[in-house]
Short mmCIF file of C-alpha atoms in Angstrom, two decimals:
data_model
loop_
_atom_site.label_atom_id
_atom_site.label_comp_id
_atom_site.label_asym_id
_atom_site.label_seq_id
_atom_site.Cartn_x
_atom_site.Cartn_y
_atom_site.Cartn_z
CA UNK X 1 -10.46 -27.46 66.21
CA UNK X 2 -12.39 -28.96 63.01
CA UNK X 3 -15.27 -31.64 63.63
CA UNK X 4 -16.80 -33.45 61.23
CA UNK X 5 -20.46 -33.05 60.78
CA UNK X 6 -20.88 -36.70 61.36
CA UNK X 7 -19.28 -36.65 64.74
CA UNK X 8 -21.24 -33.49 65.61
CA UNK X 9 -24.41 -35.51 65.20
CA UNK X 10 -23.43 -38.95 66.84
CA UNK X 11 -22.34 -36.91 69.95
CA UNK X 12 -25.74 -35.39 70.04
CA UNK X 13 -27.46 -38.57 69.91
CA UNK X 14 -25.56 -41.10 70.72
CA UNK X 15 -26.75 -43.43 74.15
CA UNK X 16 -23.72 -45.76 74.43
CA UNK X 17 -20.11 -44.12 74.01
CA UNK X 18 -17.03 -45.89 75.04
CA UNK X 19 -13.32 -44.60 75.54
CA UNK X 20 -9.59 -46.56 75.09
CA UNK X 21 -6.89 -44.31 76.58
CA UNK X 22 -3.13 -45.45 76.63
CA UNK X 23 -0.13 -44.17 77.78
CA UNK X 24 0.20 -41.11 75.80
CA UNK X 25 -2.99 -40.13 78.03
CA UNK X 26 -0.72 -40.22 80.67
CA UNK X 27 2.21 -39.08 79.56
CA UNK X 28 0.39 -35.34 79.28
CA UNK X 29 0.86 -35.42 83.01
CA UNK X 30 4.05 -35.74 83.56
CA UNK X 31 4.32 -40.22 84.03
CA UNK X 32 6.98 -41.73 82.72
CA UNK X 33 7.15 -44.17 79.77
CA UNK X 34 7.35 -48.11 80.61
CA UNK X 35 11.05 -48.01 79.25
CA UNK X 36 11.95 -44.40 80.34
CA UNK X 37 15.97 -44.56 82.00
CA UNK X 38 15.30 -42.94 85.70
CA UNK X 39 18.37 -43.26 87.97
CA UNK X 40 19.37 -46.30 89.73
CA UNK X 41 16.67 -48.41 87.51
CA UNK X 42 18.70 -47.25 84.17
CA UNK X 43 20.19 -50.52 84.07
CA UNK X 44 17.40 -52.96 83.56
CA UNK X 45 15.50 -53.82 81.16
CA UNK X 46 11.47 -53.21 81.51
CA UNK X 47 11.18 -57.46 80.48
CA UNK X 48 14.05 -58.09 83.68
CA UNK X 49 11.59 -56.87 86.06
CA UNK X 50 8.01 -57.12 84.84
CA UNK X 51 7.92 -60.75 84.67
CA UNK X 52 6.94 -63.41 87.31
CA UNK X 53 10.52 -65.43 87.00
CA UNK X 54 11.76 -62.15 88.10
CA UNK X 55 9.40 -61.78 90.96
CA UNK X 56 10.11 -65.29 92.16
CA UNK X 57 14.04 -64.94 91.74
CA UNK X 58 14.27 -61.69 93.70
CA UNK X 59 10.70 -60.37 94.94
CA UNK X 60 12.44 -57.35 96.89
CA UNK X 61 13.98 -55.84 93.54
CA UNK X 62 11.20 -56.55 91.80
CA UNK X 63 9.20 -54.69 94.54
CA UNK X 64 11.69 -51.81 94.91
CA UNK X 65 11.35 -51.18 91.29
CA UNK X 66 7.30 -50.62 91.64
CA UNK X 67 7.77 -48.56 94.93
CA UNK X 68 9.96 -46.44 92.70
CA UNK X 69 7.35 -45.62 90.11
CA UNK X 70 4.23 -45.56 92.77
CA UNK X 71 6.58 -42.57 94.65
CA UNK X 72 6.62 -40.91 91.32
CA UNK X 73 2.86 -41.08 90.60
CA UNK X 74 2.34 -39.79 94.03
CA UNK X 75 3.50 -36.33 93.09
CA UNK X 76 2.09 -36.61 89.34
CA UNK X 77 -1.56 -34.92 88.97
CA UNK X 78 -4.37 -35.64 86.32
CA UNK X 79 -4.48 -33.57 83.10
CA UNK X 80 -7.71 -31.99 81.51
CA UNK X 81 -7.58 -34.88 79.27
CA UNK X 82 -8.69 -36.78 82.37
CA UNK X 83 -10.66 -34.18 83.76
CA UNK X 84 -12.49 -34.33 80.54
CA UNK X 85 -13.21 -37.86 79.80
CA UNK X 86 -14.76 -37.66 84.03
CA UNK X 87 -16.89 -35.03 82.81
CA UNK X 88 -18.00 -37.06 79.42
CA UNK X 89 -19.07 -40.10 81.61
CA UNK X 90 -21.42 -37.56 83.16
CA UNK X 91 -23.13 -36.39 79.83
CA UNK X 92 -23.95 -39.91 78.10
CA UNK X 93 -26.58 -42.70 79.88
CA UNK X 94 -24.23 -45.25 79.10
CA UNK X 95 -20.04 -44.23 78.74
CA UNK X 96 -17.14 -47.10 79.71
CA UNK X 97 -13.54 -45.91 79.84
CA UNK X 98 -11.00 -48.92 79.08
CA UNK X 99 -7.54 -47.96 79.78
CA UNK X 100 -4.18 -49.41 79.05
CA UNK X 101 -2.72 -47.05 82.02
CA UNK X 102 -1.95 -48.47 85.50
CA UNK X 103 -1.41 -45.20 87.53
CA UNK X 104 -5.37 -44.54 88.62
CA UNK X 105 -5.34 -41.36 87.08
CA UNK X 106 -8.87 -41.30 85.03
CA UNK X 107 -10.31 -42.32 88.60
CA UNK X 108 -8.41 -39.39 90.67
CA UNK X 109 -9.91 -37.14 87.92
CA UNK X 110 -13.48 -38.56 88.91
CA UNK X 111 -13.88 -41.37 85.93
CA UNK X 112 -15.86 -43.91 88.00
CA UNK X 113 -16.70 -46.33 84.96
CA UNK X 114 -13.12 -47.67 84.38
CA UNK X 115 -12.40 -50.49 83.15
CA UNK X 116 -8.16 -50.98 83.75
CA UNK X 117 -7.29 -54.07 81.54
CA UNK X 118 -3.91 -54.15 82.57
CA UNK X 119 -4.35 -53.47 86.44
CA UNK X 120 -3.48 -50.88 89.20
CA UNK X 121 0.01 -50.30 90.23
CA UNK X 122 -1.39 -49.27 93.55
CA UNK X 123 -2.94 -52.19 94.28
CA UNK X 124 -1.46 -56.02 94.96
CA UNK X 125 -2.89 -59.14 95.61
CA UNK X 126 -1.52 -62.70 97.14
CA UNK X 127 0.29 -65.41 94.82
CA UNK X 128 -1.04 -67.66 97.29
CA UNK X 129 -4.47 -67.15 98.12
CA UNK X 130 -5.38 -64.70 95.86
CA UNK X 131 -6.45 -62.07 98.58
CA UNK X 132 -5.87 -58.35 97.79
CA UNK X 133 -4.15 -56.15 99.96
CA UNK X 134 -5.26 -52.94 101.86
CA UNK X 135 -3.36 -50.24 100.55
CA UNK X 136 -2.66 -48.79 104.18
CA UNK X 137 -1.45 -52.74 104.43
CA UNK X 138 0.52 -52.24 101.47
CA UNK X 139 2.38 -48.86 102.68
CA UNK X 140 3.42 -50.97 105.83
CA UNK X 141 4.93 -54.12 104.18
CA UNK X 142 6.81 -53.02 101.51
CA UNK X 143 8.43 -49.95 103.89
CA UNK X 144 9.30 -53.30 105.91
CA UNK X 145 10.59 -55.37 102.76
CA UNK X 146 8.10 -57.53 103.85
CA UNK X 147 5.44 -57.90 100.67
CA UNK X 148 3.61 -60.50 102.83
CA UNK X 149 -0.22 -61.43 102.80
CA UNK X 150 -2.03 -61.06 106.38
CA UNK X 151 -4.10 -63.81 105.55
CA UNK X 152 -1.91 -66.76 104.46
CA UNK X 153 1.73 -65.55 104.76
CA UNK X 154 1.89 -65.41 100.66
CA UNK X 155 4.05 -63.14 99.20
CA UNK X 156 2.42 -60.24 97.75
CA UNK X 157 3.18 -59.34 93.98
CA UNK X 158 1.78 -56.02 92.43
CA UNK X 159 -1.81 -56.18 90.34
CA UNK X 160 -0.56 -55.54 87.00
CA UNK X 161 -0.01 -57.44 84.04
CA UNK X 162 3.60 -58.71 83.59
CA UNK X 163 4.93 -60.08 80.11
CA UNK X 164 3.62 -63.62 79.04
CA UNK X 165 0.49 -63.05 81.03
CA UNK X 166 -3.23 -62.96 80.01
CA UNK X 167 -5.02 -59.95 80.66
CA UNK X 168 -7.63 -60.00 83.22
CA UNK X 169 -10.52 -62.12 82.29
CA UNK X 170 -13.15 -60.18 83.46
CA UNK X 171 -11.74 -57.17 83.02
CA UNK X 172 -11.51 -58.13 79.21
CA UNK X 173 -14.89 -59.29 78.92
CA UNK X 174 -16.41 -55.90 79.92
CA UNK X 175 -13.58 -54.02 77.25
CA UNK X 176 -14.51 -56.26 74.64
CA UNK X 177 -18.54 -55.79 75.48
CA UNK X 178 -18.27 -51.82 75.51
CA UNK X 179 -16.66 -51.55 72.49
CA UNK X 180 -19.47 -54.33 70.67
CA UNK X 181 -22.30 -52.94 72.39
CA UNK X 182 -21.31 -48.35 71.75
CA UNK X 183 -22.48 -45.78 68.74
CA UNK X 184 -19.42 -43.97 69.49
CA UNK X 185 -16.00 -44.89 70.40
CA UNK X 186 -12.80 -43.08 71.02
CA UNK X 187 -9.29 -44.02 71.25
CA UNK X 188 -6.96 -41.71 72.72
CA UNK X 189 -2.96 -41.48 73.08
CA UNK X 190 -2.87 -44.97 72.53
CA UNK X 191 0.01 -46.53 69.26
CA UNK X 192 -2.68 -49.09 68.34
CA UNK X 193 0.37 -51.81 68.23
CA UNK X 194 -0.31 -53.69 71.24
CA UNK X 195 -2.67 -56.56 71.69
CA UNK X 196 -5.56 -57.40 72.30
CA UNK X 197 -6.12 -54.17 73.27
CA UNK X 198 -5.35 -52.45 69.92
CA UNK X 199 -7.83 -54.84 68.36
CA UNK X 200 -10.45 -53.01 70.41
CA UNK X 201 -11.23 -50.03 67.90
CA UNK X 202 -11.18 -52.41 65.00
CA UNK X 203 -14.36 -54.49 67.08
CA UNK X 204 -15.89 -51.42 67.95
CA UNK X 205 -15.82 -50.02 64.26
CA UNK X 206 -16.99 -53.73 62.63
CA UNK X 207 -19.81 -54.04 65.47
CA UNK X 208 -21.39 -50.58 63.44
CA UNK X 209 -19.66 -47.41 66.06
CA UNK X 210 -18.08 -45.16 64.76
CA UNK X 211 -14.68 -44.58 65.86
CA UNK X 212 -12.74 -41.22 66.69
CA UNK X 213 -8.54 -41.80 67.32
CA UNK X 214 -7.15 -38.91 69.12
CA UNK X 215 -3.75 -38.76 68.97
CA UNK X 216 -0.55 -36.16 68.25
CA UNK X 217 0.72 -38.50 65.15
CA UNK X 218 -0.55 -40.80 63.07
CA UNK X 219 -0.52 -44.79 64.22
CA UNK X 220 -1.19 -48.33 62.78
CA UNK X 221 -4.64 -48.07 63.49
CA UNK X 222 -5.19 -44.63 61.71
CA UNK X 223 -6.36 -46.06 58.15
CA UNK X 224 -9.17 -48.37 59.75
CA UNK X 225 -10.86 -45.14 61.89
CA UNK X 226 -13.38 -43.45 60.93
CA UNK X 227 -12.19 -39.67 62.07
CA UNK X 228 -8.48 -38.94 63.17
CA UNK X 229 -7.85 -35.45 65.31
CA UNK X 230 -4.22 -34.91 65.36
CA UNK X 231 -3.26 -33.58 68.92
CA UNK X 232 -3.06 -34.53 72.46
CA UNK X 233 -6.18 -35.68 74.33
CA UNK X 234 -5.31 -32.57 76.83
CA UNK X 235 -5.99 -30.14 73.73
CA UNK X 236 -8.79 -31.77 72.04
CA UNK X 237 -11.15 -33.79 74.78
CA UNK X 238 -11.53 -30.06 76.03
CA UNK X 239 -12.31 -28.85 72.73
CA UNK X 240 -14.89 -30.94 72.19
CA UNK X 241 -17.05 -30.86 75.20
CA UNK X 242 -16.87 -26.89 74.65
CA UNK X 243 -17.72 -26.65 71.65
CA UNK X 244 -20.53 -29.29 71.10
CA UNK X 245 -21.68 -29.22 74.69
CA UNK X 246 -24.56 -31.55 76.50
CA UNK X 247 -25.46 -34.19 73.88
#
């Protein structure tokens, strides 16, 4: 694997270096795609269930459906593209990961600075009050069909971001502050077509980093980068902490 003398020397000096990961990231493991046809759920559409009408119209289908995919992670492991990015937050004083993905991978791989912008599928919180739920609470209500709150009696919907919703505030405020504030940022196994987190790299790249897509083809973001490495982030993260080592 070719890097560019530039790259070499920002990774040897750089203090502030932040990651953006998406679901090709992911997909190197084994997860399925958002829209991937699996079995009984072949029949609806991603926008059918991953909305809050939905929820509200038939919150046990809705819940069934997310069950479904958190019984598949369960048996899903993290690739060295995870293992890698863990061990980068461990060679730079200052390193955020942002990631599009909602399966907790980066953090089972030992990435402790994560920033998820579009939630945890493992995790839920209350419509009501707002409260999140235990996980161990979690495992008990929905084997019950019961997604109820212990606190208020709300229902319980999963913490992820459904169509027509805002990402989370905070959650966006750090994203957008680690990509301003970074001499080096990467985006990895992400198409660059959704928003706002596609506008990300752009921010990053106009606030003076210099930006590094990783990715197996080409996307709409590819022109505006300063550096593209055609592969997977399993193949090249690796790659690069071997060959240029401890900053």
């Amino acid at each position: 694997m070719k890097f560019s003398d530039r790259l070499r020397e920002l990774w040897h000096r750089s203090t502030k270096v932040s990651a953006l990961t998406g679901a090709g990231v992911s997909r190197e493991s084994g997860v399925p795609t958002f829209r991937d046809k699996d079995g009984l759920w072949q029949k609806f559409k991603p926008e059918e269930l991953a909305n809050m009408d939905a929820f509200l119209r038939n919150p046990d289908l809705v819940w069934g459906w997310y069950e479904h995919r958190r019984q598949v992670l369960r048996d899903i492991e993290p690739n060295p593209g995870h293992y890698a990015l863990a061990e980068m937050e461990k060679l730079f004083p200052s390193f955020t990961l942002i990631t599009q993905n909602v399966d907790g991978l980066h953090q089972r791989a030992g990435s402790n600075r994560v920033v998820e912008i579009h939630g945890n599928i493992m995790r839920s919180f209350c419509v009501s009050c707002g409260k999140f739920a235990s996980f161990e609470h979690l495992e008990s209500v929905v084997e019950a069909h019961q997604a109820i709150c212990d606190a208020c009696g709300g229902r319980l919907r999963p913490d992820v971001v459904w169509f027509g919703e805002m990402l989370p505030v905070e959650a966006y405020e750090k994203a957008q502050a680690a990509a301003r504030d970074c001499d080096l940022f990467f985006t990895i196994g992400t198409s660059g077509v959704v928003y706002p987190a596609a506008g990300l790299p752009l921010l990053a790249r106009e606030s003076g980093a210099y930006v590094v897509e990783i990715n197996p083809e080409r996307t709409e973001i590819s022109p505006f980068v300063d550096e593209v490495l055609s592969g997977t982030s399993a193949q090249i993260l690796p790659a690069l902490l071997k060959e240029l080592g401890t900053p």
